């Protein structure tokens, strides 16, 4: 695994983990049910 | 008229939608595509495709679905009819109704293999690999096992001869699908998704931890880090190759399970003011987590650690089935508690499969309920019997499964995605479409997505569809065998039959 490989792994994982955490935070803020 | 069902909770809907999107491709197709197309550098076109194609298409499908549900239509013929006041619109929608059912005819069978293999693994019935066996020997052992399971080794030129166990497990899998669907949207699909999706993620996380702690299991000079390197080390020269960009866009398209009609139907059970912007984004994000983080860290890294880089390249080139049913079980058979890890692997594939087959079956049920006022119980039984009868084509006829997959699993879904985007964005109108997407939104969608939806997403879809036809169409159409012709004749008959059903349904609606 090269340094470039690590950078792209962190980038790839980072993007999707950020997206999941952002969405879940918003979902729990706005409510997990329907009004 | 039947009262339309509703999702009970938003989290249940997101999990059911994520269940539809997360499939075998997340764990098998993605790592192979990434390794073949520039490694880490592949992630650049891949994420660009996520923002220009994947997420916009998600919003388009969720919006069309919710819009159609407002008028009591849960499938694309009725939805297209409301979006485009043209008599042809409802007939174009046939693809989003017949397509998913045709996919289920072979998908349920493949799904049943994963259940069969999970049980085989749990009870120690998978083949044992002798110490020191090389890759060729392993391929021979597990390949022969798969051939006798699915009956590929039949002497007949037309018929396959699957094992009794394979057939029995198929019946069990179909029965489970029917059972869950009969319990309804909230009581069946949603309840099951709330159990299956967390379980799938848990199993995958256990397997990722096991694979990443393999160290150097065979050769001290080759470790699992080399496996991650195979997937992530960037080859920037690949970015100059247009096929790499096409592969990334294609992977994004297939992984989100768009263009199948299933998302439209699921979204039709939303209320008019329910959010779709955040829920759609959440679905895409969960799918990407399952693909990039989990899918990329199991099969290919383990294959490199055990068989070395050169052999892993051959495994990757040999296709998803080989990776799932030959290489990965062989790898786990070398490990202590290998039966358990093998079980977790096939069980997670089974959960990925069944949550998708439920979504793909629902449009046909919704059509019978919405357009013919048939009670859900009878609609589910009717569709279940249809699947049972015609699934025999892919179970017993040589070459039929691949042929069905080519047409309904690749050609029609690409075409349908292009069609629905054009109808929704260009014909229904970009301003009305944008308003529809933002209605009840719990997040503010950046205005740039208006331009992406209007110009970029349709153009990318046109490019994918054209390039794909250019590369594959001629080759596949020229292929002939009795099995392929049986599949083609069946598909034409089925689409005509669906067209007649749509005609009758709308004649009834006009009268009433």
Short mmCIF file of C-alpha atoms in Angstrom, two decimals:
data_model
loop_
_atom_site.label_atom_id
_atom_site.label_comp_id
_atom_site.label_asym_id
_atom_site.label_seq_id
_atom_site.Cartn_x
_atom_site.Cartn_y
_atom_site.Cartn_z
CA UNK A 1 0.00 0.00 0.00
CA UNK A 2 1.55 3.24 -1.14
CA UNK A 3 1.09 6.68 0.42
CA UNK A 4 -1.19 7.52 -2.51
CA UNK A 5 -3.24 4.41 -1.68
CA UNK A 6 -3.66 5.52 1.91
CA UNK A 7 -4.63 9.03 0.83
CA UNK A 8 -7.32 7.71 -1.51
CA UNK A 9 -8.56 5.17 1.07
CA UNK A 10 -8.93 7.93 3.66
CA UNK A 11 -10.57 10.17 1.02
CA UNK A 12 -13.02 7.45 -0.09
CA UNK A 13 -13.93 6.26 3.36
CA UNK A 14 -14.03 9.86 4.59
CA UNK A 15 -16.53 10.99 1.98
CA UNK A 16 -19.00 8.15 2.62
CA UNK A 17 -18.65 8.17 6.41
CA UNK A 18 -19.19 11.95 6.40
CA UNK A 19 -22.29 11.54 4.22
CA UNK A 20 -23.76 8.81 6.43
CA UNK A 21 -23.09 10.73 9.65
CA UNK A 22 -24.46 13.98 8.18
CA UNK A 23 -27.63 12.26 6.98
CA UNK A 24 -28.21 10.30 10.17
CA UNK A 25 -27.66 13.42 12.28
CA UNK A 26 -30.25 15.28 10.18
CA UNK A 27 -32.70 12.37 10.23
CA UNK A 28 -32.54 12.10 14.01
CA UNK A 29 -32.84 15.89 14.36
CA UNK A 30 -35.88 16.09 12.10
CA UNK A 31 -37.46 12.92 13.43
CA UNK A 32 -37.21 9.25 12.50
CA UNK A 33 -40.96 8.88 12.09
CA UNK A 34 -43.54 10.63 9.95
CA UNK A 35 -45.74 13.41 11.26
CA UNK B 1 -60.99 1.27 -3.87
CA UNK B 2 -58.19 -0.10 -1.65
CA UNK B 3 -56.79 2.42 0.84
CA UNK B 4 -53.14 2.92 -0.05
CA UNK B 5 -50.72 1.70 2.57
CA UNK B 6 -48.08 3.95 4.17
CA UNK B 7 -44.62 3.56 5.66
CA UNK B 8 -44.80 3.66 9.45
CA UNK B 9 -41.45 5.38 10.08
CA UNK B 10 -38.92 7.34 8.06
CA UNK B 11 -36.04 5.22 9.35
CA UNK B 12 -37.90 2.09 8.21
CA UNK B 13 -38.39 3.59 4.75
CA UNK B 14 -34.71 4.58 4.50
CA UNK B 15 -33.64 1.05 5.50
CA UNK B 16 -36.08 -0.53 3.02
CA UNK B 17 -34.81 1.77 0.25
CA UNK B 18 -31.19 1.05 1.27
CA UNK B 19 -32.09 -2.65 1.21
CA UNK B 20 -33.25 -2.21 -2.36
CA UNK B 21 -30.00 -0.48 -3.31
CA UNK B 22 -27.53 -2.67 -1.40
CA UNK B 23 -27.14 -5.87 -3.35
CA UNK B 24 -24.57 -8.41 -4.38
CA UNK B 25 -22.88 -5.80 -6.56
CA UNK B 26 -21.77 -3.74 -3.54
CA UNK B 27 -19.63 -6.59 -2.27
CA UNK B 28 -18.63 -8.16 -5.59
CA UNK B 29 -18.86 -5.75 -8.52
CA UNK B 30 -17.46 -2.60 -6.91
CA UNK B 31 -14.07 -3.96 -5.73
CA UNK B 32 -13.52 -5.65 -9.10
CA UNK B 33 -14.36 -2.45 -11.01
CA UNK B 34 -12.16 -0.30 -8.76
CA UNK B 35 -9.17 -2.66 -9.02
CA UNK B 36 -9.55 -2.88 -12.82
CA UNK B 37 -9.99 0.85 -13.42
CA UNK B 38 -7.19 2.74 -11.76
CA UNK B 39 -7.47 1.73 -8.08
CA UNK B 40 -7.68 4.80 -5.85
CA UNK B 41 -7.84 7.08 -8.90
CA UNK B 42 -11.15 5.35 -9.79
CA UNK B 43 -12.68 7.10 -6.78
CA UNK B 44 -12.40 10.48 -8.54
CA UNK B 45 -14.81 9.65 -11.42
CA UNK B 46 -16.79 7.47 -9.00
CA UNK B 47 -17.58 10.29 -6.57
CA UNK B 48 -18.12 12.75 -9.41
CA UNK B 49 -20.70 10.25 -10.73
CA UNK B 50 -22.29 10.06 -7.27
CA UNK B 51 -22.98 13.80 -7.30
CA UNK B 52 -23.81 14.21 -10.99
CA UNK B 53 -25.74 10.99 -11.58
CA UNK B 54 -26.44 8.88 -8.49
CA UNK B 55 -27.91 11.38 -6.04
CA UNK B 56 -29.87 13.35 -8.72
CA UNK B 57 -31.39 10.11 -10.06
CA UNK B 58 -32.37 9.09 -6.53
CA UNK B 59 -34.24 12.39 -6.11
CA UNK B 60 -35.86 12.02 -9.54
CA UNK B 61 -37.17 8.53 -8.75
CA UNK B 62 -38.35 9.42 -5.24
CA UNK B 63 -40.15 12.49 -6.60
CA UNK B 64 -41.87 10.62 -9.44
CA UNK B 65 -42.94 7.94 -6.97
CA UNK B 66 -44.38 10.34 -4.41
CA UNK B 67 -46.08 12.36 -7.15
CA UNK B 68 -47.71 9.23 -8.63
CA UNK B 69 -48.76 7.99 -5.18
CA UNK B 70 -50.73 11.22 -4.73
CA UNK B 71 -53.01 10.03 -7.56
CA UNK B 72 -53.18 6.46 -6.27
CA UNK B 73 -50.67 5.11 -8.79
CA UNK B 74 -47.85 2.94 -7.43
CA UNK B 75 -46.22 2.00 -10.74
CA UNK B 76 -44.67 3.77 -13.70
CA UNK B 77 -47.54 3.43 -16.24
CA UNK B 78 -49.85 5.49 -14.01
CA UNK B 79 -47.06 7.83 -12.92
CA UNK B 80 -45.90 8.60 -16.47
CA UNK B 81 -49.52 9.17 -17.47
CA UNK B 82 -49.81 11.87 -14.81
CA UNK B 83 -46.48 13.48 -15.70
CA UNK B 84 -47.01 13.53 -19.46
CA UNK B 85 -50.46 13.97 -20.97
CA UNK B 86 -49.76 11.79 -23.95
CA UNK B 87 -51.44 8.42 -24.66
CA UNK B 88 -48.06 6.78 -25.22
CA UNK B 89 -46.72 7.73 -21.75
CA UNK B 90 -48.44 4.90 -19.86
CA UNK B 91 -47.14 2.34 -22.37
CA UNK B 92 -43.56 3.58 -21.92
CA UNK B 93 -44.12 2.87 -18.23
CA UNK B 94 -44.50 -0.84 -19.00
CA UNK B 95 -40.70 -1.15 -18.71
CA UNK B 96 -40.79 -0.07 -15.06
CA UNK B 97 -43.53 -2.58 -14.33
CA UNK B 98 -42.59 -5.69 -16.32
CA UNK B 99 -38.83 -5.10 -15.91
CA UNK B 100 -38.54 -5.65 -12.15
CA UNK B 101 -40.77 -8.75 -12.26
CA UNK B 102 -38.60 -10.21 -15.03
CA UNK B 103 -35.48 -9.50 -12.93
CA UNK B 104 -37.05 -11.29 -9.94
CA UNK B 105 -37.48 -14.42 -12.09
CA UNK B 106 -33.75 -15.05 -11.98
CA UNK B 107 -32.65 -12.85 -9.07
CA UNK B 108 -34.65 -14.89 -6.52
CA UNK B 109 -32.89 -18.01 -7.74
CA UNK B 110 -29.40 -16.48 -7.34
CA UNK B 111 -30.50 -15.16 -3.96
CA UNK B 112 -31.48 -18.70 -2.98
CA UNK B 113 -27.94 -19.90 -3.76
CA UNK B 114 -26.61 -17.56 -1.07
CA UNK B 115 -29.07 -19.03 1.44
CA UNK B 116 -28.15 -22.56 0.36
CA UNK B 117 -24.44 -21.82 0.68
CA UNK B 118 -24.99 -20.12 4.08
CA UNK B 119 -26.63 -23.31 5.37
CA UNK B 120 -23.96 -25.51 3.78
CA UNK B 121 -21.29 -23.38 5.43
CA UNK B 122 -22.95 -23.35 8.85
CA UNK B 123 -23.27 -27.14 8.89
CA UNK B 124 -19.76 -27.73 7.50
CA UNK B 125 -21.01 -29.16 4.19
CA UNK B 126 -18.91 -26.97 1.89
CA UNK B 127 -15.88 -28.73 0.33
CA UNK B 128 -12.70 -28.97 2.39
CA UNK B 129 -9.56 -27.72 0.67
CA UNK B 130 -6.50 -29.95 1.14
CA UNK B 131 -3.43 -28.34 2.75
CA UNK B 132 -1.12 -26.75 0.19
CA UNK B 133 -3.72 -26.76 -2.61
CA UNK B 134 -3.00 -24.12 -5.26
CA UNK B 135 -5.56 -21.76 -6.80
CA UNK B 136 -6.19 -24.05 -9.75
CA UNK B 137 -7.03 -26.95 -7.44
CA UNK B 138 -9.27 -24.72 -5.29
CA UNK B 139 -11.10 -23.44 -8.38
CA UNK B 140 -11.58 -27.02 -9.48
CA UNK B 141 -12.99 -28.14 -6.09
CA UNK B 142 -15.35 -25.21 -5.50
CA UNK B 143 -16.16 -24.80 -9.19
CA UNK B 144 -17.27 -28.44 -9.43
CA UNK B 145 -19.31 -28.00 -6.26
CA UNK B 146 -21.11 -24.96 -7.70
CA UNK B 147 -21.66 -26.75 -11.01
CA UNK B 148 -23.34 -29.69 -9.33
CA UNK B 149 -25.35 -27.35 -7.07
CA UNK B 150 -26.82 -25.35 -9.96
CA UNK B 151 -26.67 -28.17 -12.50
CA UNK B 152 -24.24 -26.50 -14.90
CA UNK B 153 -22.62 -29.90 -15.45
CA UNK B 154 -25.72 -31.31 -17.16
CA UNK B 155 -25.04 -33.24 -20.40
CA UNK B 156 -28.07 -31.72 -22.12
CA UNK B 157 -27.56 -28.83 -24.56
CA UNK B 158 -30.80 -27.16 -23.41
CA UNK B 159 -31.50 -28.14 -19.82
CA UNK B 160 -29.69 -27.57 -16.55
CA UNK B 161 -30.06 -30.11 -13.78
CA UNK B 162 -29.86 -28.33 -10.39
CA UNK B 163 -29.59 -30.37 -7.21
CA UNK B 164 -32.73 -31.16 -5.23
CA UNK B 165 -31.32 -29.03 -2.40
CA UNK B 166 -30.91 -26.02 -4.73
CA UNK B 167 -34.50 -26.37 -5.91
CA UNK B 168 -35.85 -26.82 -2.36
CA UNK B 169 -33.96 -23.75 -1.14
CA UNK B 170 -35.31 -21.76 -4.09
CA UNK B 171 -38.87 -22.69 -3.05
CA UNK B 172 -38.06 -21.71 0.53
CA UNK B 173 -36.62 -18.35 -0.60
CA UNK B 174 -39.63 -17.60 -2.80
CA UNK B 175 -41.94 -18.63 0.05
CA UNK B 176 -40.15 -16.25 2.43
CA UNK B 177 -40.46 -13.39 -0.07
CA UNK B 178 -44.19 -14.06 -0.49
CA UNK B 179 -44.69 -14.33 3.28
CA UNK B 180 -43.02 -10.96 3.94
CA UNK B 181 -44.80 -9.23 1.06
CA UNK B 182 -48.18 -10.57 2.16
CA UNK B 183 -47.75 -8.80 5.50
CA UNK B 184 -47.80 -5.43 3.73
CA UNK B 185 -45.60 -2.39 3.32
CA UNK B 186 -45.22 -1.47 6.96
CA UNK B 187 -45.90 -4.83 8.63
CA UNK B 188 -43.84 -6.87 6.16
CA UNK B 189 -41.24 -5.01 4.09
CA UNK B 190 -40.46 -2.29 6.63
CA UNK B 191 -40.35 -4.62 9.64
CA UNK B 192 -38.08 -7.01 7.78
CA UNK B 193 -35.76 -4.20 6.58
CA UNK B 194 -35.39 -2.96 10.16
CA UNK B 195 -34.02 -6.38 11.09
CA UNK B 196 -32.18 -7.34 7.90
CA UNK B 197 -30.21 -4.16 7.19
CA UNK B 198 -28.62 -3.70 10.64
CA UNK B 199 -27.84 -7.45 10.61
CA UNK B 200 -26.24 -7.13 7.16
CA UNK B 201 -24.07 -4.22 8.34
CA UNK B 202 -23.11 -6.10 11.51
CA UNK B 203 -22.08 -9.23 9.59
CA UNK B 204 -20.12 -7.15 7.09
CA UNK B 205 -18.29 -5.24 9.85
CA UNK B 206 -17.31 -8.54 11.53
CA UNK B 207 -15.96 -9.83 8.21
CA UNK B 208 -14.06 -6.57 7.52
CA UNK B 209 -12.39 -6.79 10.94
CA UNK B 210 -11.49 -10.46 10.32
CA UNK B 211 -10.04 -9.72 6.87
CA UNK B 212 -8.10 -6.61 7.98
CA UNK B 213 -6.49 -8.60 10.83
CA UNK B 214 -5.38 -11.46 8.55
CA UNK B 215 -1.80 -10.13 8.42
CA UNK B 216 0.24 -12.36 6.07
CA UNK B 217 -1.65 -15.67 6.21
CA UNK B 218 0.31 -17.56 3.52
CA UNK B 219 3.36 -15.72 2.22
CA UNK B 220 5.22 -13.46 4.70
CA UNK B 221 5.89 -11.07 1.82
CA UNK B 222 2.20 -10.64 0.97
CA UNK B 223 -0.19 -9.14 3.51
CA UNK B 224 -3.77 -7.92 3.51
CA UNK B 225 -2.35 -4.38 3.16
CA UNK B 226 -1.18 -5.39 -0.31
CA UNK B 227 -4.80 -6.34 -0.94
CA UNK B 228 -5.96 -2.88 0.09
CA UNK B 229 -3.16 -1.46 -2.04
CA UNK B 230 -4.43 -3.44 -5.04
CA UNK B 231 -7.75 -1.66 -4.62
CA UNK B 232 -6.60 1.81 -3.55
CA UNK B 233 -3.11 2.55 -4.98
CA UNK B 234 -3.88 5.24 -7.59
CA UNK B 235 -2.99 4.90 -11.25
CA UNK B 236 -3.49 8.45 -12.46
CA UNK B 237 -2.92 7.55 -16.11
CA UNK B 238 -6.25 5.68 -15.99
CA UNK B 239 -8.04 9.03 -15.68
CA UNK B 240 -7.13 9.75 -19.29
CA UNK B 241 -9.02 6.65 -20.39
CA UNK B 242 -12.71 7.43 -21.17
CA UNK B 243 -13.66 3.79 -20.42
CA UNK B 244 -12.65 4.33 -16.78
CA UNK B 245 -15.06 7.25 -16.50
CA UNK B 246 -17.74 5.17 -18.18
CA UNK B 247 -17.08 2.29 -15.78
CA UNK B 248 -17.38 4.63 -12.78
CA UNK B 249 -20.68 6.09 -14.04
CA UNK B 250 -21.96 2.58 -14.82
CA UNK B 251 -21.01 1.31 -11.36
CA UNK B 252 -22.76 4.28 -9.73
CA UNK B 253 -25.85 3.63 -11.82
CA UNK B 254 -26.06 -0.10 -11.03
CA UNK B 255 -25.19 0.17 -7.34
CA UNK B 256 -28.08 2.49 -6.53
CA UNK B 257 -30.60 0.18 -8.25
CA UNK B 258 -32.12 3.05 -10.17
CA UNK B 259 -34.01 2.53 -13.42
CA UNK B 260 -35.80 -0.56 -12.14
CA UNK B 261 -39.12 0.89 -11.06
CA UNK B 262 -38.76 -0.34 -7.47
CA UNK B 263 -37.88 3.05 -5.96
CA UNK B 264 -40.89 4.63 -7.70
CA UNK B 265 -43.21 2.12 -6.06
CA UNK B 266 -41.66 2.39 -2.58
CA UNK B 267 -41.82 6.21 -2.77
CA UNK B 268 -45.48 6.09 -3.82
CA UNK B 269 -46.35 5.10 -0.24
CA UNK B 270 -45.16 8.50 1.01
CA UNK B 271 -47.52 11.34 1.81
CA UNK B 272 -47.48 14.46 -0.37
CA UNK B 273 -45.55 16.59 2.14
CA UNK B 274 -43.11 13.89 3.33
CA UNK B 275 -39.46 14.74 2.82
CA UNK B 276 -37.62 13.02 0.01
CA UNK B 277 -34.49 15.17 -0.25
CA UNK B 278 -32.92 13.98 3.01
CA UNK B 279 -34.36 10.45 2.87
CA UNK B 280 -33.10 9.92 -0.69
CA UNK B 281 -29.65 11.24 0.20
CA UNK B 282 -29.58 8.99 3.29
CA UNK B 283 -30.38 5.95 1.16
CA UNK B 284 -27.59 6.75 -1.30
CA UNK B 285 -25.15 7.36 1.58
CA UNK B 286 -25.92 4.04 3.30
CA UNK B 287 -25.46 2.27 -0.01
CA UNK B 288 -22.10 3.99 -0.54
CA UNK B 289 -20.97 3.01 2.96
CA UNK B 290 -21.87 -0.62 2.24
CA UNK B 291 -19.97 -0.42 -1.04
CA UNK B 292 -16.84 1.67 -0.48
CA UNK B 293 -16.05 0.88 3.15
CA UNK B 294 -17.44 -2.65 3.57
CA UNK B 295 -17.58 -4.04 0.02
CA UNK B 296 -14.05 -2.88 -0.72
CA UNK B 297 -12.57 -4.48 2.38
CA UNK B 298 -13.64 -8.11 2.20
CA UNK B 299 -13.36 -10.19 -0.96
CA UNK B 300 -10.49 -8.60 -2.93
CA UNK B 301 -8.11 -7.81 0.00
CA UNK B 302 -8.62 -11.36 1.32
CA UNK B 303 -7.99 -12.82 -2.15
CA UNK B 304 -4.68 -10.93 -2.46
CA UNK B 305 -3.58 -11.93 1.06
CA UNK B 306 -4.23 -15.63 0.37
CA UNK B 307 -3.45 -16.07 -3.30
CA UNK B 308 -1.03 -13.22 -4.11
CA UNK B 309 -1.43 -10.27 -6.43
CA UNK B 310 -1.20 -12.09 -9.77
CA UNK B 311 -3.79 -14.71 -8.80
CA UNK B 312 -6.09 -12.06 -7.29
CA UNK B 313 -6.07 -10.28 -10.66
CA UNK B 314 -7.23 -13.50 -12.30
CA UNK B 315 -9.92 -13.96 -9.64
CA UNK B 316 -11.12 -10.39 -10.17
CA UNK B 317 -11.21 -10.97 -13.93
CA UNK B 318 -13.17 -14.21 -13.54
CA UNK B 319 -16.30 -12.35 -12.45
CA UNK B 320 -18.56 -11.79 -9.48
CA UNK B 321 -20.00 -15.32 -9.25
CA UNK B 322 -16.57 -16.86 -9.10
CA UNK B 323 -15.53 -14.40 -6.41
CA UNK B 324 -18.65 -15.02 -4.31
CA UNK B 325 -19.13 -18.77 -4.62
CA UNK B 326 -15.62 -20.06 -5.33
CA UNK B 327 -12.82 -17.79 -4.06
CA UNK B 328 -14.30 -16.34 -0.86
CA UNK B 329 -15.61 -19.64 0.61
CA UNK B 330 -12.23 -21.23 -0.23
CA UNK B 331 -10.44 -18.43 1.66
CA UNK B 332 -12.67 -18.78 4.71
CA UNK B 333 -12.17 -22.57 4.69
CA UNK B 334 -8.49 -21.92 5.54
CA UNK B 335 -9.36 -19.92 8.68
CA UNK B 336 -10.16 -21.13 12.20
CA UNK B 337 -13.97 -20.91 12.59
CA UNK B 338 -14.07 -20.69 8.81
CA UNK B 339 -17.56 -22.23 8.74
CA UNK B 340 -18.83 -19.29 10.78
CA UNK B 341 -17.18 -16.64 8.58
CA UNK B 342 -18.47 -18.45 5.49
CA UNK B 343 -21.95 -18.38 7.00
CA UNK B 344 -21.68 -14.64 7.75
CA UNK B 345 -20.52 -13.99 4.17
CA UNK B 346 -23.39 -15.85 2.52
CA UNK B 347 -25.94 -14.64 5.07
CA UNK B 348 -25.04 -11.02 4.38
CA UNK B 349 -25.33 -11.67 0.64
CA UNK B 350 -28.71 -13.29 1.29
CA UNK B 351 -29.96 -10.26 3.23
CA UNK B 352 -28.62 -7.98 0.48
CA UNK B 353 -30.47 -10.14 -2.05
CA UNK B 354 -33.82 -10.56 -0.31
CA UNK B 355 -34.25 -6.88 0.53
CA UNK B 356 -33.74 -6.21 -3.20
CA UNK B 357 -36.09 -8.98 -4.40
CA UNK B 358 -38.85 -7.69 -2.10
CA UNK B 359 -38.47 -4.25 -3.68
CA UNK B 360 -38.48 -5.68 -7.19
CA UNK B 361 -41.64 -7.74 -6.60
CA UNK B 362 -43.62 -4.91 -5.01
CA UNK B 363 -44.36 -2.98 -8.26
CA UNK B 364 -46.36 -5.89 -9.73
CA UNK B 365 -48.33 -6.23 -6.48
CA UNK B 366 -48.93 -2.48 -6.33
CA UNK B 367 -50.18 -2.52 -9.95
CA UNK B 368 -52.78 -5.19 -9.19
CA UNK B 369 -53.84 -3.41 -5.99
CA UNK B 370 -53.95 0.12 -7.41
CA UNK B 371 -55.24 -0.43 -10.93
CA UNK B 372 -57.49 -3.48 -10.46
CA UNK B 373 -58.50 -3.04 -6.79
CA UNK B 374 -57.33 -6.56 -5.99
CA UNK B 375 -56.82 -7.24 -2.28
CA UNK B 376 -53.17 -7.41 -1.30
CA UNK B 377 -53.34 -11.04 -0.17
CA UNK B 378 -54.60 -12.17 -3.59
CA UNK B 379 -52.24 -9.84 -5.46
CA UNK B 380 -49.25 -11.32 -3.59
CA UNK B 381 -50.41 -14.89 -4.23
CA UNK B 382 -50.97 -14.15 -7.92
CA UNK B 383 -47.54 -12.57 -8.38
CA UNK B 384 -45.92 -15.33 -6.29
CA UNK B 385 -47.45 -18.06 -8.50
CA UNK B 386 -46.33 -16.19 -11.62
CA UNK B 387 -42.76 -15.97 -10.31
CA UNK B 388 -42.82 -19.63 -9.28
CA UNK B 389 -43.91 -20.77 -12.77
CA UNK B 390 -41.64 -18.59 -14.90
CA UNK B 391 -38.56 -18.73 -12.64
CA UNK B 392 -38.24 -22.28 -14.00
CA UNK B 393 -36.93 -20.77 -17.23
CA UNK B 394 -33.81 -19.46 -15.49
CA UNK B 395 -33.50 -22.49 -13.20
CA UNK B 396 -33.71 -25.17 -15.88
CA UNK B 397 -32.85 -23.60 -19.27
CA UNK B 398 -29.19 -23.15 -20.19
CA UNK B 399 -28.24 -19.57 -21.06
CA UNK B 400 -31.67 -18.14 -20.16
CA UNK B 401 -30.49 -16.48 -16.94
CA UNK B 402 -27.71 -14.54 -18.69
CA UNK B 403 -30.04 -13.53 -21.50
CA UNK B 404 -32.71 -12.26 -19.10
CA UNK B 405 -30.04 -10.38 -17.15
CA UNK B 406 -28.74 -8.74 -20.33
CA UNK B 407 -32.14 -7.38 -21.35
CA UNK B 408 -33.95 -6.56 -18.12
CA UNK B 409 -30.97 -6.29 -15.76
CA UNK B 410 -28.88 -4.03 -18.01
CA UNK B 411 -30.49 -2.78 -21.24
CA UNK B 412 -33.95 -1.86 -20.02
CA UNK B 413 -32.89 -0.33 -16.71
CA UNK B 414 -30.46 2.02 -18.47
CA UNK B 415 -33.13 2.91 -21.01
CA UNK B 416 -35.82 3.34 -18.33
CA UNK B 417 -33.61 5.66 -16.25
CA UNK B 418 -33.02 7.82 -19.32
CA UNK B 419 -36.73 7.76 -20.14
CA UNK B 420 -37.96 8.73 -16.67
CA UNK B 421 -35.39 11.52 -16.40
CA UNK B 422 -36.45 13.00 -19.75
CA UNK B 423 -40.16 12.70 -18.88
CA UNK B 424 -39.72 14.20 -15.41
CA UNK B 425 -37.15 16.91 -16.11
CA UNK B 426 -37.73 17.93 -19.71
CA UNK B 427 -41.40 17.08 -20.36
CA UNK B 428 -42.99 17.60 -16.92
CA UNK B 429 -40.71 20.62 -16.74
CA UNK B 430 -37.54 21.49 -14.84
CA UNK B 431 -39.20 24.09 -12.61
CA UNK B 432 -42.09 21.81 -11.62
CA UNK B 433 -39.65 18.93 -11.12
CA UNK B 434 -37.42 21.08 -8.90
CA UNK B 435 -40.45 22.21 -6.90
CA UNK B 436 -41.56 18.58 -6.51
CA UNK B 437 -38.10 17.48 -5.27
CA UNK B 438 -37.97 20.30 -2.74
CA UNK B 439 -41.52 19.86 -1.44
CA UNK B 440 -41.38 19.06 2.29
CA UNK B 441 -37.57 18.88 2.12
CA UNK B 442 -35.75 18.59 5.43
CA UNK B 443 -32.49 19.81 3.86
CA UNK B 444 -31.84 22.63 1.46
CA UNK B 445 -30.67 21.22 -1.85
CA UNK B 446 -28.01 23.50 -3.41
CA UNK B 447 -29.32 25.33 -6.47
CA UNK B 448 -26.53 23.87 -8.60
CA UNK B 449 -28.44 20.58 -8.61
CA UNK B 450 -31.17 22.30 -10.64
CA UNK B 451 -28.67 22.70 -13.49
CA UNK B 452 -27.20 19.26 -12.91
CA UNK B 453 -30.68 17.71 -13.13
CA UNK B 454 -31.62 19.74 -16.17
CA UNK B 455 -28.49 19.26 -18.27
CA UNK B 456 -25.78 17.05 -16.78
CA UNK B 457 -27.64 13.94 -15.53
CA UNK B 458 -29.63 13.39 -18.77
CA UNK B 459 -26.50 13.87 -20.88
CA UNK B 460 -24.50 11.37 -18.77
CA UNK B 461 -27.35 8.86 -19.12
CA UNK B 462 -27.43 9.35 -22.89
CA UNK B 463 -23.65 8.78 -23.03
CA UNK B 464 -23.84 5.62 -20.85
CA UNK B 465 -26.73 4.20 -22.86
CA UNK B 466 -25.14 4.94 -26.24
CA UNK B 467 -21.71 3.66 -25.24
CA UNK B 468 -23.21 0.57 -23.70
CA UNK B 469 -25.22 -0.23 -26.85
CA UNK B 470 -22.14 0.39 -28.98
CA UNK B 471 -20.03 -1.99 -26.86
CA UNK B 472 -22.46 -4.82 -26.14
CA UNK B 473 -25.60 -4.82 -28.23
CA UNK B 474 -24.30 -6.27 -31.46
CA UNK B 475 -22.34 -9.01 -29.73
CA UNK B 476 -25.25 -10.24 -27.58
CA UNK B 477 -27.92 -10.04 -30.27
CA UNK B 478 -25.82 -12.22 -32.58
CA UNK B 479 -25.57 -14.96 -29.93
CA UNK B 480 -28.05 -17.74 -30.49
CA UNK B 481 -28.90 -20.87 -28.56
CA UNK B 482 -32.23 -22.53 -27.74
CA UNK B 483 -32.05 -21.18 -24.16
CA UNK B 484 -31.46 -17.63 -25.31
CA UNK B 485 -34.36 -17.78 -27.76
CA UNK B 486 -36.68 -19.18 -25.09
CA UNK B 487 -35.74 -16.25 -22.84
CA UNK B 488 -36.25 -13.72 -25.67
CA UNK B 489 -39.65 -15.14 -26.66
CA UNK B 490 -40.72 -15.17 -23.03
CA UNK B 491 -39.68 -11.53 -22.56
CA UNK B 492 -41.50 -10.32 -25.68
CA UNK B 493 -44.66 -12.22 -24.64
CA UNK B 494 -44.44 -10.90 -21.09
CA UNK B 495 -44.04 -7.27 -22.17
CA UNK B 496 -46.98 -7.63 -24.59
CA UNK B 497 -49.06 -9.20 -21.80
CA UNK B 498 -48.16 -6.31 -19.46
CA UNK B 499 -49.12 -3.86 -22.21
CA UNK B 500 -52.55 -5.48 -22.48
CA UNK B 501 -52.95 -5.29 -18.69
CA UNK B 502 -52.08 -1.57 -18.77
CA UNK B 503 -54.58 -1.03 -21.60
CA UNK B 504 -57.36 -2.77 -19.62
CA UNK B 505 -56.49 -0.89 -16.42
CA UNK B 506 -56.67 2.51 -18.08
CA UNK B 507 -59.83 1.66 -19.99
CA UNK B 508 -61.41 0.83 -16.63
CA UNK B 509 -60.09 4.08 -15.13
CA UNK B 510 -61.47 6.12 -18.03
CA UNK B 511 -64.89 4.52 -17.65
CA UNK B 512 -65.02 5.11 -13.90
#
